[in-house]
PDB file of C-alpha atoms and ligand atoms in Angstrom:
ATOM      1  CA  UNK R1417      -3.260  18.881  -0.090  1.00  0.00           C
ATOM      2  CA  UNK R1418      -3.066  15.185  -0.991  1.00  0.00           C
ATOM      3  CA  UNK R1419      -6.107  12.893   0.517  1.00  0.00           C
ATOM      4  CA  UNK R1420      -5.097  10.767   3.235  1.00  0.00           C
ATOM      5  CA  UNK R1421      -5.531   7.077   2.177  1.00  0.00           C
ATOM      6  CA  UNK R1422      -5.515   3.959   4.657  1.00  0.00           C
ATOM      7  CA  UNK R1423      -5.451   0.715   3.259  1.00  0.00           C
ATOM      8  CA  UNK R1424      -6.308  -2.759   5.218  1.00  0.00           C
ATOM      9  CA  UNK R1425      -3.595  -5.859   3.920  1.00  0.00           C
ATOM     10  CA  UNK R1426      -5.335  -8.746   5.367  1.00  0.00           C
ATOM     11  CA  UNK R1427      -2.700 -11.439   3.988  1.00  0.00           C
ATOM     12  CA  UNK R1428      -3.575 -14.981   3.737  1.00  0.00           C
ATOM     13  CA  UNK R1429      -6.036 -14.221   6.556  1.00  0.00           C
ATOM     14  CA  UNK R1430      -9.032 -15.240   6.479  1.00  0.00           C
ATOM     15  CA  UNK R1431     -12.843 -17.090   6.289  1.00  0.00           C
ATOM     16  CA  UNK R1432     -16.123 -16.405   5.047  1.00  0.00           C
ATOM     17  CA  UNK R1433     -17.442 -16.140   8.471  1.00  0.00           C
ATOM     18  CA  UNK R1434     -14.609 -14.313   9.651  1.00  0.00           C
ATOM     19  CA  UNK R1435     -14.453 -11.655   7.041  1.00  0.00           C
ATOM     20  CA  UNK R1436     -18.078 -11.020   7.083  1.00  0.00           C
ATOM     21  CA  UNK R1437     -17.443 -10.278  11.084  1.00  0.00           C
ATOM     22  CA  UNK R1438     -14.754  -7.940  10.612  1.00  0.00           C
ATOM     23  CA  UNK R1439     -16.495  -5.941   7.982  1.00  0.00           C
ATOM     24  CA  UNK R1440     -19.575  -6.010   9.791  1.00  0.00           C
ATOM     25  CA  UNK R1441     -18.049  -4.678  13.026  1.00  0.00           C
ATOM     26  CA  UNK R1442     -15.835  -2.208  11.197  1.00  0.00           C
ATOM     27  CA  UNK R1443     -18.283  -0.546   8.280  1.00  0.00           C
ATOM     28  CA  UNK R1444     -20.968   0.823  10.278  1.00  0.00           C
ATOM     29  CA  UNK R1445     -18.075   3.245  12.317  1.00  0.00           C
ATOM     30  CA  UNK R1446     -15.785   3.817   9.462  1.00  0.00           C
ATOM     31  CA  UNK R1447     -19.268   4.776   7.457  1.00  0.00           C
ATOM     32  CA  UNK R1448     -19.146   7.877   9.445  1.00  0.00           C
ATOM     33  CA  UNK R1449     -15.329   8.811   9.337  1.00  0.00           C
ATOM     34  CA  UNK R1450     -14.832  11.449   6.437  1.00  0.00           C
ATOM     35  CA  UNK R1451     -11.611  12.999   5.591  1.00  0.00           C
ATOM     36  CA  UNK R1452      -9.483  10.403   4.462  1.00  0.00           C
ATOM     37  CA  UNK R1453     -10.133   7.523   1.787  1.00  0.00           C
ATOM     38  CA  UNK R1454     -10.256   3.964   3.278  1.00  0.00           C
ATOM     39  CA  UNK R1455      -9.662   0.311   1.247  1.00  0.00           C
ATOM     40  CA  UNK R1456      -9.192  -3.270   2.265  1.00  0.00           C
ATOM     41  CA  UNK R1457      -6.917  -5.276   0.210  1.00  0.00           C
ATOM     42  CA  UNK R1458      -8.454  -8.886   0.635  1.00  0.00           C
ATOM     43  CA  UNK R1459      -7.004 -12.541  -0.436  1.00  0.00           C
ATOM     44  CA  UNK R1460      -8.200 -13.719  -4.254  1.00  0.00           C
ATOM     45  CA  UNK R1461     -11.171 -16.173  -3.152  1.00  0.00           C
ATOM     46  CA  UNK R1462     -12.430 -13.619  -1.071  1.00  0.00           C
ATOM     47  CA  UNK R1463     -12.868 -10.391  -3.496  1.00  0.00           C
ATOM     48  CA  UNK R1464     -16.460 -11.566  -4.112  1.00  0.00           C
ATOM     49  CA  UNK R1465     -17.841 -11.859  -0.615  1.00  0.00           C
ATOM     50  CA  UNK R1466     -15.901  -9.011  -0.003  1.00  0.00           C
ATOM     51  CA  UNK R1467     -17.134  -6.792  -3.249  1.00  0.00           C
ATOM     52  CA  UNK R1468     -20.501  -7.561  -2.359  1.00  0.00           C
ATOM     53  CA  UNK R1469     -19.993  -6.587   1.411  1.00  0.00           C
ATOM     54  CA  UNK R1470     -18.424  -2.991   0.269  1.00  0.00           C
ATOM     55  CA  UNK R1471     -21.598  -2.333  -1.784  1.00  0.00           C
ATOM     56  CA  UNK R1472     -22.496   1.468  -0.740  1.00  0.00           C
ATOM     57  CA  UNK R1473     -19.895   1.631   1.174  1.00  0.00           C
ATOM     58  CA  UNK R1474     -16.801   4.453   1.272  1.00  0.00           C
ATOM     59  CA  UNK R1475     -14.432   1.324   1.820  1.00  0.00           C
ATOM     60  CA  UNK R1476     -12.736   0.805  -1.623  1.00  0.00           C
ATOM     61  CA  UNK R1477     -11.873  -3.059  -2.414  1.00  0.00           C
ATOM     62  CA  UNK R1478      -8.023  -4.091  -3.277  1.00  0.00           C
ATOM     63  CA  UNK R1479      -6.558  -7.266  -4.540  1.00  0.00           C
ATOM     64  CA  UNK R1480      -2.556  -8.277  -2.829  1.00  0.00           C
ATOM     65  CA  UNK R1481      -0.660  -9.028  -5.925  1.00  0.00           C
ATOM     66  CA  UNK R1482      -1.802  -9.682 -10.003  1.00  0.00           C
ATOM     67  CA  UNK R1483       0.090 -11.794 -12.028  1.00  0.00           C
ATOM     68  CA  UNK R1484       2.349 -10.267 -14.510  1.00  0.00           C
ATOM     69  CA  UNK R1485       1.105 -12.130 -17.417  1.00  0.00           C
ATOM     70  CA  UNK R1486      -2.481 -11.370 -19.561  1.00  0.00           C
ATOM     71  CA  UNK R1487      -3.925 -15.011 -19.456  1.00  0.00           C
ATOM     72  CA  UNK R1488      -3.143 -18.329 -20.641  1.00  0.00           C
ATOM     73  CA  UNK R1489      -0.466 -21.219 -19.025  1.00  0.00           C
ATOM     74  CA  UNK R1490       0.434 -20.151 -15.937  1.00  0.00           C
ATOM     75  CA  UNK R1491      -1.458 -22.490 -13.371  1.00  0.00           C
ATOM     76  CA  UNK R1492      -1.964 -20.368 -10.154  1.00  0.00           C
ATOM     77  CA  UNK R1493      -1.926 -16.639 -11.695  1.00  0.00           C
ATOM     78  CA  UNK R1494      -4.688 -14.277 -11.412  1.00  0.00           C
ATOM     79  CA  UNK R1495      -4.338 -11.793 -13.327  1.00  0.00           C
ATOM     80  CA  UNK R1496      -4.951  -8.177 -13.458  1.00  0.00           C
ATOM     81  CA  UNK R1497      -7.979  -8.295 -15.397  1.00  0.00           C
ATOM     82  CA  UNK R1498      -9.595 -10.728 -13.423  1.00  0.00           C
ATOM     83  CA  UNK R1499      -9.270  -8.739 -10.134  1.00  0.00           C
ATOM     84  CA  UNK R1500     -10.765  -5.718 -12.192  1.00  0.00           C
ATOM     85  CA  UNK R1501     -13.784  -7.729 -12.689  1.00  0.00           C
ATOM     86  CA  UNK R1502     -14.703  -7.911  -9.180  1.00  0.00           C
ATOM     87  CA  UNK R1503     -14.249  -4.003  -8.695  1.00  0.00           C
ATOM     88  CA  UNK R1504     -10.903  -3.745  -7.488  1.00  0.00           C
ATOM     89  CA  UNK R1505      -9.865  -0.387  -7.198  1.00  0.00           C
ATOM     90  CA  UNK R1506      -5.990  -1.283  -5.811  1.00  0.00           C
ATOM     91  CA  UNK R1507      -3.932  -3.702  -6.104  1.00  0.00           C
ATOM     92  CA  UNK R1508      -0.444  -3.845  -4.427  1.00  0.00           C
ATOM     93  CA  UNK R1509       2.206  -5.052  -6.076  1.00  0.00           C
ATOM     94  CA  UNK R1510       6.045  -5.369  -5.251  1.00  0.00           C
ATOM     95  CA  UNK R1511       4.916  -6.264  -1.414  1.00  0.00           C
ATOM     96  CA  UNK R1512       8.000  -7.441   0.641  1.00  0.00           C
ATOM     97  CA  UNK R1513       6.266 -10.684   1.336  1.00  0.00           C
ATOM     98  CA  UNK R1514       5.966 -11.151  -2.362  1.00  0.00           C
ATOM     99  CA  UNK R1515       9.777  -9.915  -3.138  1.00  0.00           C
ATOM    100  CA  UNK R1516      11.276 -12.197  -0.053  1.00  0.00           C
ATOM    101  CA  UNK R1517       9.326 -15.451  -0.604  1.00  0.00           C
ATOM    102  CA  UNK R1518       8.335 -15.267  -3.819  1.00  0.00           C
ATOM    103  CA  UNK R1519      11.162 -14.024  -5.526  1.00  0.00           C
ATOM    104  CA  UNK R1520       9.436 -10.790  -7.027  1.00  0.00           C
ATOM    105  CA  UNK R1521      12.499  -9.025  -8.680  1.00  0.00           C
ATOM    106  CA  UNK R1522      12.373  -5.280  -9.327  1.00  0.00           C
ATOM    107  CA  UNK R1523      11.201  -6.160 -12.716  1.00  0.00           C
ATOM    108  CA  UNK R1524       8.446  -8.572 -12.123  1.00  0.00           C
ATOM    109  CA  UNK R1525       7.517  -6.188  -9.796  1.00  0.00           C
ATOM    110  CA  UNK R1526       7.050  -3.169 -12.660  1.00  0.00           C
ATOM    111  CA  UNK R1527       5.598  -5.848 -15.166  1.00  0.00           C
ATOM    112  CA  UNK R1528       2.621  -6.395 -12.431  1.00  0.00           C
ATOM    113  CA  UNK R1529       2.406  -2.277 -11.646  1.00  0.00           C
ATOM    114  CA  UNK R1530       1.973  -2.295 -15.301  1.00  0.00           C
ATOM    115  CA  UNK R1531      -0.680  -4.647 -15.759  1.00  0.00           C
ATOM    116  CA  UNK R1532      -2.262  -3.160 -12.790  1.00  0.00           C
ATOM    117  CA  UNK R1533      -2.651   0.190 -14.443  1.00  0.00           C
ATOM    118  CA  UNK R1534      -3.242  -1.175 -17.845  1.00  0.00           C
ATOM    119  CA  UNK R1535      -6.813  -2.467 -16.549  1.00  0.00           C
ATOM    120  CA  UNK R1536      -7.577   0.797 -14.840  1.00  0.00           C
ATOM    121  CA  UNK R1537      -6.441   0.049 -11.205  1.00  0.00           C
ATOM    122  CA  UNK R1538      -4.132   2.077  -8.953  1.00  0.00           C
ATOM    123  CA  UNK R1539      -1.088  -0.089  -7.969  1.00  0.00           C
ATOM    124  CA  UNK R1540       0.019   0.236  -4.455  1.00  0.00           C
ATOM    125  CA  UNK R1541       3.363   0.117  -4.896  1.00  0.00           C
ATOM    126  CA  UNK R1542       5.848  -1.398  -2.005  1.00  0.00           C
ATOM    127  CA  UNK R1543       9.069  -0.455  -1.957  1.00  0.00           C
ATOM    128  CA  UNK R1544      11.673  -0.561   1.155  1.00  0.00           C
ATOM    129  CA  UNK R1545      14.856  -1.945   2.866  1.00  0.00           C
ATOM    130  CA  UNK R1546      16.065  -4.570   4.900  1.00  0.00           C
ATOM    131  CA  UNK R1547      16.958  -4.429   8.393  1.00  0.00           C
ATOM    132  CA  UNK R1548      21.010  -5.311   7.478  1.00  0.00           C
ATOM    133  CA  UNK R1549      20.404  -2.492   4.043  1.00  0.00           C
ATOM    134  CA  UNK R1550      19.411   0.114   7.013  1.00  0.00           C
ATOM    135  CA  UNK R1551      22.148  -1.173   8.998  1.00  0.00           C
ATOM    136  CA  UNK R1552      24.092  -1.101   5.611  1.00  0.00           C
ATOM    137  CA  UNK R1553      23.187   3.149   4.798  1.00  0.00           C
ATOM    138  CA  UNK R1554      21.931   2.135   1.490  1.00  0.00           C
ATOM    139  CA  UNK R1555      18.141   2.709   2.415  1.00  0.00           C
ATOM    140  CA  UNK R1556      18.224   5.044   0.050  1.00  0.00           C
ATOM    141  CA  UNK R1557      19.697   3.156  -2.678  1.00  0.00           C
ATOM    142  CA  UNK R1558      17.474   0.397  -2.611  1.00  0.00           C
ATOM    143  CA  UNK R1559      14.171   2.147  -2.519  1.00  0.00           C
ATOM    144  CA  UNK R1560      15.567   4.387  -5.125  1.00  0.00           C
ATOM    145  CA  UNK R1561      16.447   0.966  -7.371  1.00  0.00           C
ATOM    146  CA  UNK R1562      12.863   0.113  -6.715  1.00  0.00           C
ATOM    147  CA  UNK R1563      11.506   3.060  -7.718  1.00  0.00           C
ATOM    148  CA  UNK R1564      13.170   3.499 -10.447  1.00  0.00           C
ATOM    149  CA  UNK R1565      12.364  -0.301 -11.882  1.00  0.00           C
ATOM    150  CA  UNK R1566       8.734   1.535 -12.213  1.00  0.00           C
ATOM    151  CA  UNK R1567       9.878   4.301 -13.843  1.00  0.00           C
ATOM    152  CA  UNK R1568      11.909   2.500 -15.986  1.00  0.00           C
ATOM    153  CA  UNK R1569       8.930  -0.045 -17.449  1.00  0.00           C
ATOM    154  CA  UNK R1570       6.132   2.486 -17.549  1.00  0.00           C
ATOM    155  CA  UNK R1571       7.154   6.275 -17.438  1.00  0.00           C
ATOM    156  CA  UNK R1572       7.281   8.663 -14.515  1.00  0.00           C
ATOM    157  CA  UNK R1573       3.577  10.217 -15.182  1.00  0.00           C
ATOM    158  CA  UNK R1574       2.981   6.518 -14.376  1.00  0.00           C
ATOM    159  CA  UNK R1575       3.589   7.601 -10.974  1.00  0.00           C
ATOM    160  CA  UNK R1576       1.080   9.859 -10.972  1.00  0.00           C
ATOM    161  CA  UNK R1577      -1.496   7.406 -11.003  1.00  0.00           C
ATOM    162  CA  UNK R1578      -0.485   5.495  -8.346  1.00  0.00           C
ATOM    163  CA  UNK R1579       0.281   4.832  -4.738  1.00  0.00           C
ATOM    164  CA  UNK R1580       3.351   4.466  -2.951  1.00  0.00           C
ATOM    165  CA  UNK R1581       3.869   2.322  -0.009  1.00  0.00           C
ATOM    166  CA  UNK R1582       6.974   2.951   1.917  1.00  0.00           C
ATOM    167  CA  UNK R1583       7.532  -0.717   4.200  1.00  0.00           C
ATOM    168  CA  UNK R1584      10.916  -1.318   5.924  1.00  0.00           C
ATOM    169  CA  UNK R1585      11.429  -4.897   5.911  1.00  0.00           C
ATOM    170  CA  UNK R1586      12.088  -4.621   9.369  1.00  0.00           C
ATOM    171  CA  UNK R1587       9.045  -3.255  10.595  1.00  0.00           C
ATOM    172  CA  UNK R1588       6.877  -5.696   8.662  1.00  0.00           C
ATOM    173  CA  UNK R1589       5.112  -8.044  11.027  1.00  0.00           C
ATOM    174  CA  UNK R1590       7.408  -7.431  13.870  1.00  0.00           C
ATOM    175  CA  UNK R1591       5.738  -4.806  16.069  1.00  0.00           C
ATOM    176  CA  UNK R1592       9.185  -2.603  15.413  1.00  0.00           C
ATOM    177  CA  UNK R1593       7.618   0.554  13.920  1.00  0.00           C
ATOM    178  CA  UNK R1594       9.510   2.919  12.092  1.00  0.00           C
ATOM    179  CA  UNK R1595      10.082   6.066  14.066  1.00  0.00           C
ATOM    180  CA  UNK R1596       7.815   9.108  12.729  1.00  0.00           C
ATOM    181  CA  UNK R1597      10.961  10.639  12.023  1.00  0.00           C
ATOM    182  CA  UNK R1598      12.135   7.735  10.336  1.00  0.00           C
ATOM    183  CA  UNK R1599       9.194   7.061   7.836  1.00  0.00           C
ATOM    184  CA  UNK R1600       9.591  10.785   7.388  1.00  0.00           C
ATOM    185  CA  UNK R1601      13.042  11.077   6.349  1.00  0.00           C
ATOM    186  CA  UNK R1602      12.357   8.121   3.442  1.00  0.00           C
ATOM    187  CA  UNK R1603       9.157   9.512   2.169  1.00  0.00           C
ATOM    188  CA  UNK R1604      10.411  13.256   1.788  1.00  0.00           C
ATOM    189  CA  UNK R1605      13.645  11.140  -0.179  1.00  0.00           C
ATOM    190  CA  UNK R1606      11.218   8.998  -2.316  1.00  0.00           C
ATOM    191  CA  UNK R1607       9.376  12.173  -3.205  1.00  0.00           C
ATOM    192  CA  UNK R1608      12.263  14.111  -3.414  1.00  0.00           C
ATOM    193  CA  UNK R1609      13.842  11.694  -6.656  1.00  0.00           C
ATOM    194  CA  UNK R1610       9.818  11.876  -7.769  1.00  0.00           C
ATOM    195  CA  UNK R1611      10.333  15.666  -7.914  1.00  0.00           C
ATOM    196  CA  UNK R1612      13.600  16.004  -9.671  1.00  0.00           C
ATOM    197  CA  UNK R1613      11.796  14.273 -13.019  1.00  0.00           C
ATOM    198  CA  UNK R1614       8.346  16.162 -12.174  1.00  0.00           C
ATOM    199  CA  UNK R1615       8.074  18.553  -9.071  1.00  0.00           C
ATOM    200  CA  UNK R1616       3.907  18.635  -9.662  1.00  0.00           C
ATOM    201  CA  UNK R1617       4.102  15.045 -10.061  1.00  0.00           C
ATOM    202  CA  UNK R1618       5.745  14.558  -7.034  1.00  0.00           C
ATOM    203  CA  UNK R1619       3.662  17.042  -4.441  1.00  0.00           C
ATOM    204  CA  UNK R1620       0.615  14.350  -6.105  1.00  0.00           C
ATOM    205  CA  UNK R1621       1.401  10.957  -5.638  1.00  0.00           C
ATOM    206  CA  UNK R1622       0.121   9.707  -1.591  1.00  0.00           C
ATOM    207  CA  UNK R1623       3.339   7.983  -0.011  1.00  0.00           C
ATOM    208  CA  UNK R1624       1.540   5.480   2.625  1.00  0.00           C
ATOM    209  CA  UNK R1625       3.629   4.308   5.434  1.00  0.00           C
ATOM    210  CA  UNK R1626       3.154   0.365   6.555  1.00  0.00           C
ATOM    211  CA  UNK R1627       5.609  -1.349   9.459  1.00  0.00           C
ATOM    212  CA  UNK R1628       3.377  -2.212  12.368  1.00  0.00           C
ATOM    213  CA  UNK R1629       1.082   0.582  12.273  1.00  0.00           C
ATOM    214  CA  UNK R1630      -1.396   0.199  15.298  1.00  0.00           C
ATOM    215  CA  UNK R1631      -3.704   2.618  16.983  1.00  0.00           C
ATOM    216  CA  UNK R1632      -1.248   3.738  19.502  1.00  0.00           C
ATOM    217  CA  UNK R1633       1.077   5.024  16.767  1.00  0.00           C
ATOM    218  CA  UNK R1634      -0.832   6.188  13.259  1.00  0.00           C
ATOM    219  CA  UNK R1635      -1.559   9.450  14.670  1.00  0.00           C
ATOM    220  CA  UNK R1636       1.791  10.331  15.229  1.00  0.00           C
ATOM    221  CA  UNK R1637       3.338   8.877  11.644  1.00  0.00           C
ATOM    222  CA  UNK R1638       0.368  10.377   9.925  1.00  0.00           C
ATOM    223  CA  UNK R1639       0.825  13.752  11.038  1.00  0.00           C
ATOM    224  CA  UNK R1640       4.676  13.742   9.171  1.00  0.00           C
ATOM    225  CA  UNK R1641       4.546  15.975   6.307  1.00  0.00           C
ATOM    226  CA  UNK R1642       5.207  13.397   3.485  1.00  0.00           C
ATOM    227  CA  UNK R1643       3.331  10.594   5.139  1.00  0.00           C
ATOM    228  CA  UNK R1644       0.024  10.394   3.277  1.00  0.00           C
ATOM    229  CA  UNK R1645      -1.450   7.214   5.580  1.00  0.00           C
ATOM    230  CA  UNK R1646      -0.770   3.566   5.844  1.00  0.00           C
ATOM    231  CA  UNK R1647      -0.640   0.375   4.733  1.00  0.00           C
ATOM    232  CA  UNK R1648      -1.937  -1.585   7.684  1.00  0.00           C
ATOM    233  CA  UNK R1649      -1.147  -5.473   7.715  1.00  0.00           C
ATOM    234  CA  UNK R1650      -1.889  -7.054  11.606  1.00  0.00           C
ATOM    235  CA  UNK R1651      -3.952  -4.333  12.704  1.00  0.00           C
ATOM    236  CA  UNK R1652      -6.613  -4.574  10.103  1.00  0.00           C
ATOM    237  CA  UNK R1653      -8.249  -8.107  11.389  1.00  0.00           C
ATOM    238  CA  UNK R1654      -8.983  -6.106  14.257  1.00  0.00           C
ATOM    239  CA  UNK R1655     -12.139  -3.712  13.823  1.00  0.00           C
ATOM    240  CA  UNK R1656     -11.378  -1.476  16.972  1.00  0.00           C
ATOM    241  CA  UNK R1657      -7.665  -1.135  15.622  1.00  0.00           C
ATOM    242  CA  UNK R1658      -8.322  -0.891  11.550  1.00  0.00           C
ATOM    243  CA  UNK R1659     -11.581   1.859  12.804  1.00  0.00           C
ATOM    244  CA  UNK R1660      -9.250   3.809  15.049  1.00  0.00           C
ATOM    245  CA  UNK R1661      -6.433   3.954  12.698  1.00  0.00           C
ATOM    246  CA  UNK R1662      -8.619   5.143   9.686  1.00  0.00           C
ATOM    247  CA  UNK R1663      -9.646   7.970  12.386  1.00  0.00           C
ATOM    248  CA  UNK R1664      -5.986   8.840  12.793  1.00  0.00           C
ATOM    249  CA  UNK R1665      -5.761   9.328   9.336  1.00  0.00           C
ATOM    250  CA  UNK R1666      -9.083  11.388   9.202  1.00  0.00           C
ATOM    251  CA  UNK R1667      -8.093  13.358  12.332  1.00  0.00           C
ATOM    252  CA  UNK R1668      -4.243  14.253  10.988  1.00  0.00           C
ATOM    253  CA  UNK R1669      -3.458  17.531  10.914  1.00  0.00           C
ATOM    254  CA  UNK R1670      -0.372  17.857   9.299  1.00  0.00           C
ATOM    255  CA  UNK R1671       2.310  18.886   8.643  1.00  0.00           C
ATOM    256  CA  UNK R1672       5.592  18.361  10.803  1.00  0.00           C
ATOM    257  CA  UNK R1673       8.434  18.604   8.350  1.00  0.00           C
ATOM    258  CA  UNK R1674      12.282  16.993   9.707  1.00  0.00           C
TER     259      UNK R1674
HETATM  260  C1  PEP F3031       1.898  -5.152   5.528  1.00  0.00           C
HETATM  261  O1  PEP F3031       1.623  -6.330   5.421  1.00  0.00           O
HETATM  262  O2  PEP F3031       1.898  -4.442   4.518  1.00  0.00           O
HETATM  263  C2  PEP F3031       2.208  -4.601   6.833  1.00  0.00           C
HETATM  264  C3  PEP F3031       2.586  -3.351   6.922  1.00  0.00           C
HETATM  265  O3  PEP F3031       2.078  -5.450   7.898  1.00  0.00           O
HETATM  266  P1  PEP F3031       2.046  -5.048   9.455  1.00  0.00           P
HETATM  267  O4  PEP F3031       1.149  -3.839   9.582  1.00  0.00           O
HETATM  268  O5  PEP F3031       1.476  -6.251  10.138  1.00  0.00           O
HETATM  269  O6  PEP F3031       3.444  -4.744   9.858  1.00  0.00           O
END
């Protein structure tokens, strides 16, 4: 049975004081929660406060985005090896956020999951449709594009050592969560094209949901049968809703197939 996995996107949220709050409100409950693996993706500047604050701790630490690039001219990057240094375990890459406003292309996007991987990180990988491609029918089609961008630039077993994040557009940010049965019906697809290159491959790799997951509604989306947890953006500034949905994921018992 794949480990559940919940992972925190704070954004461009943010402060020294204000992070050390959070993580001091939310460590000391989630340090008791076992059954399902826990991480908090946190903004550049922050990795170090944030590093040291995870010390001991089951929480692992994530970085948003890498730049594709080793080193050298590009004013702004951080790169992939410079997020390893501070103990990163994740790093997402291919995040709608970064696709939509920062012009991410499928390709920059496998470059990044690349260099991610390259210094020993798991890339949470994004992948997922707009409202109007739902609206369209080519859901499918478009996370299948971005899938196979990754596939394409590194390999399928690449796969294997990573995370997938399935995040309608739609459902980013705008308290519209993805029905159960919706998240469902992408995930078992996404691991369904996973399956037809490498079925053991495919019954591996964690497929994290992320749309507006909040406490009211991670128990339900993590009990789907291909939903392996979440990657929570709002609800992880808030230590009663980030604890209670790591809980959910802890508590799931599986497995309602559509
Ligand atoms: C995200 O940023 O990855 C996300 C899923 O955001 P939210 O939970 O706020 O919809």
């Amino acid at each position: 049975m794949r480990a559940k996995l919940v992972a925190g996107n704070w954004k461009m949220n943010g402060s020294l004081a204000g992070n050390q709050a959070l993580l001091n409100a939310a460590l000391p409950a989630l340090a008791s929660v076992r059954g399902a693996d826990f991480a908090v993706c946190v903004p550049f500047p922050y990795l170090a406060q944030v590093q040291q604050a995870l010390r001991g701790q089951k929480v692992a630490l994530g970085a948003q985005d890498v730049c594709q690039f080793e080193g050298g001219a590009y004013t702004g990057g951080v790169s992939a090896a410079m997020v390893a240094e501070f103990g990163c375990r994740y790093a997402i890459v291919g995040h709608s956020e970064r696709r939509s406003v920062f012009g991410d292309t499928d390709e920059v996007v496998a470059e990044k999951f690349a260099a991610v991987m390259q210094h020993g990180m798991t890339p949470i990988l994004c992948v997922g449709e707009t409202l109007a491609e739902r609206e369209g029918g080519v859901t499918e089609t478009v996370v299948a594009r971005q899938l196979e961008a990754i596939v394409k630039r590194s390999g399928i077993a690449a796969l294997g050592k990573s995370v997938i994040a399935y995040e309608p557009v739609w459902a980013i940010g705008t308290g519209r969560t993805a029905t159960p049965e919706q998240a469902q019906a992408v995930h078992a697809y996404l691991r369904t094209r996973v399956a037809a290159v490498d079925p053991r491959l495919a019954d591996q790799v964690p497929i994290l949901y992320g749309g507006s997951v909040k406490a009211g509604n991670a128990a339900q989306l993590f009990a789907m049968a291909d939903v392996d947890g979440g990657l929570i953006g709002g609800a992880s500034l808030v230590a009663d809703e980030f604890i209670a949905i790591c809980r959910a994921a802890a508590g799931a018992k599986d497995k309602v197939t559509i």
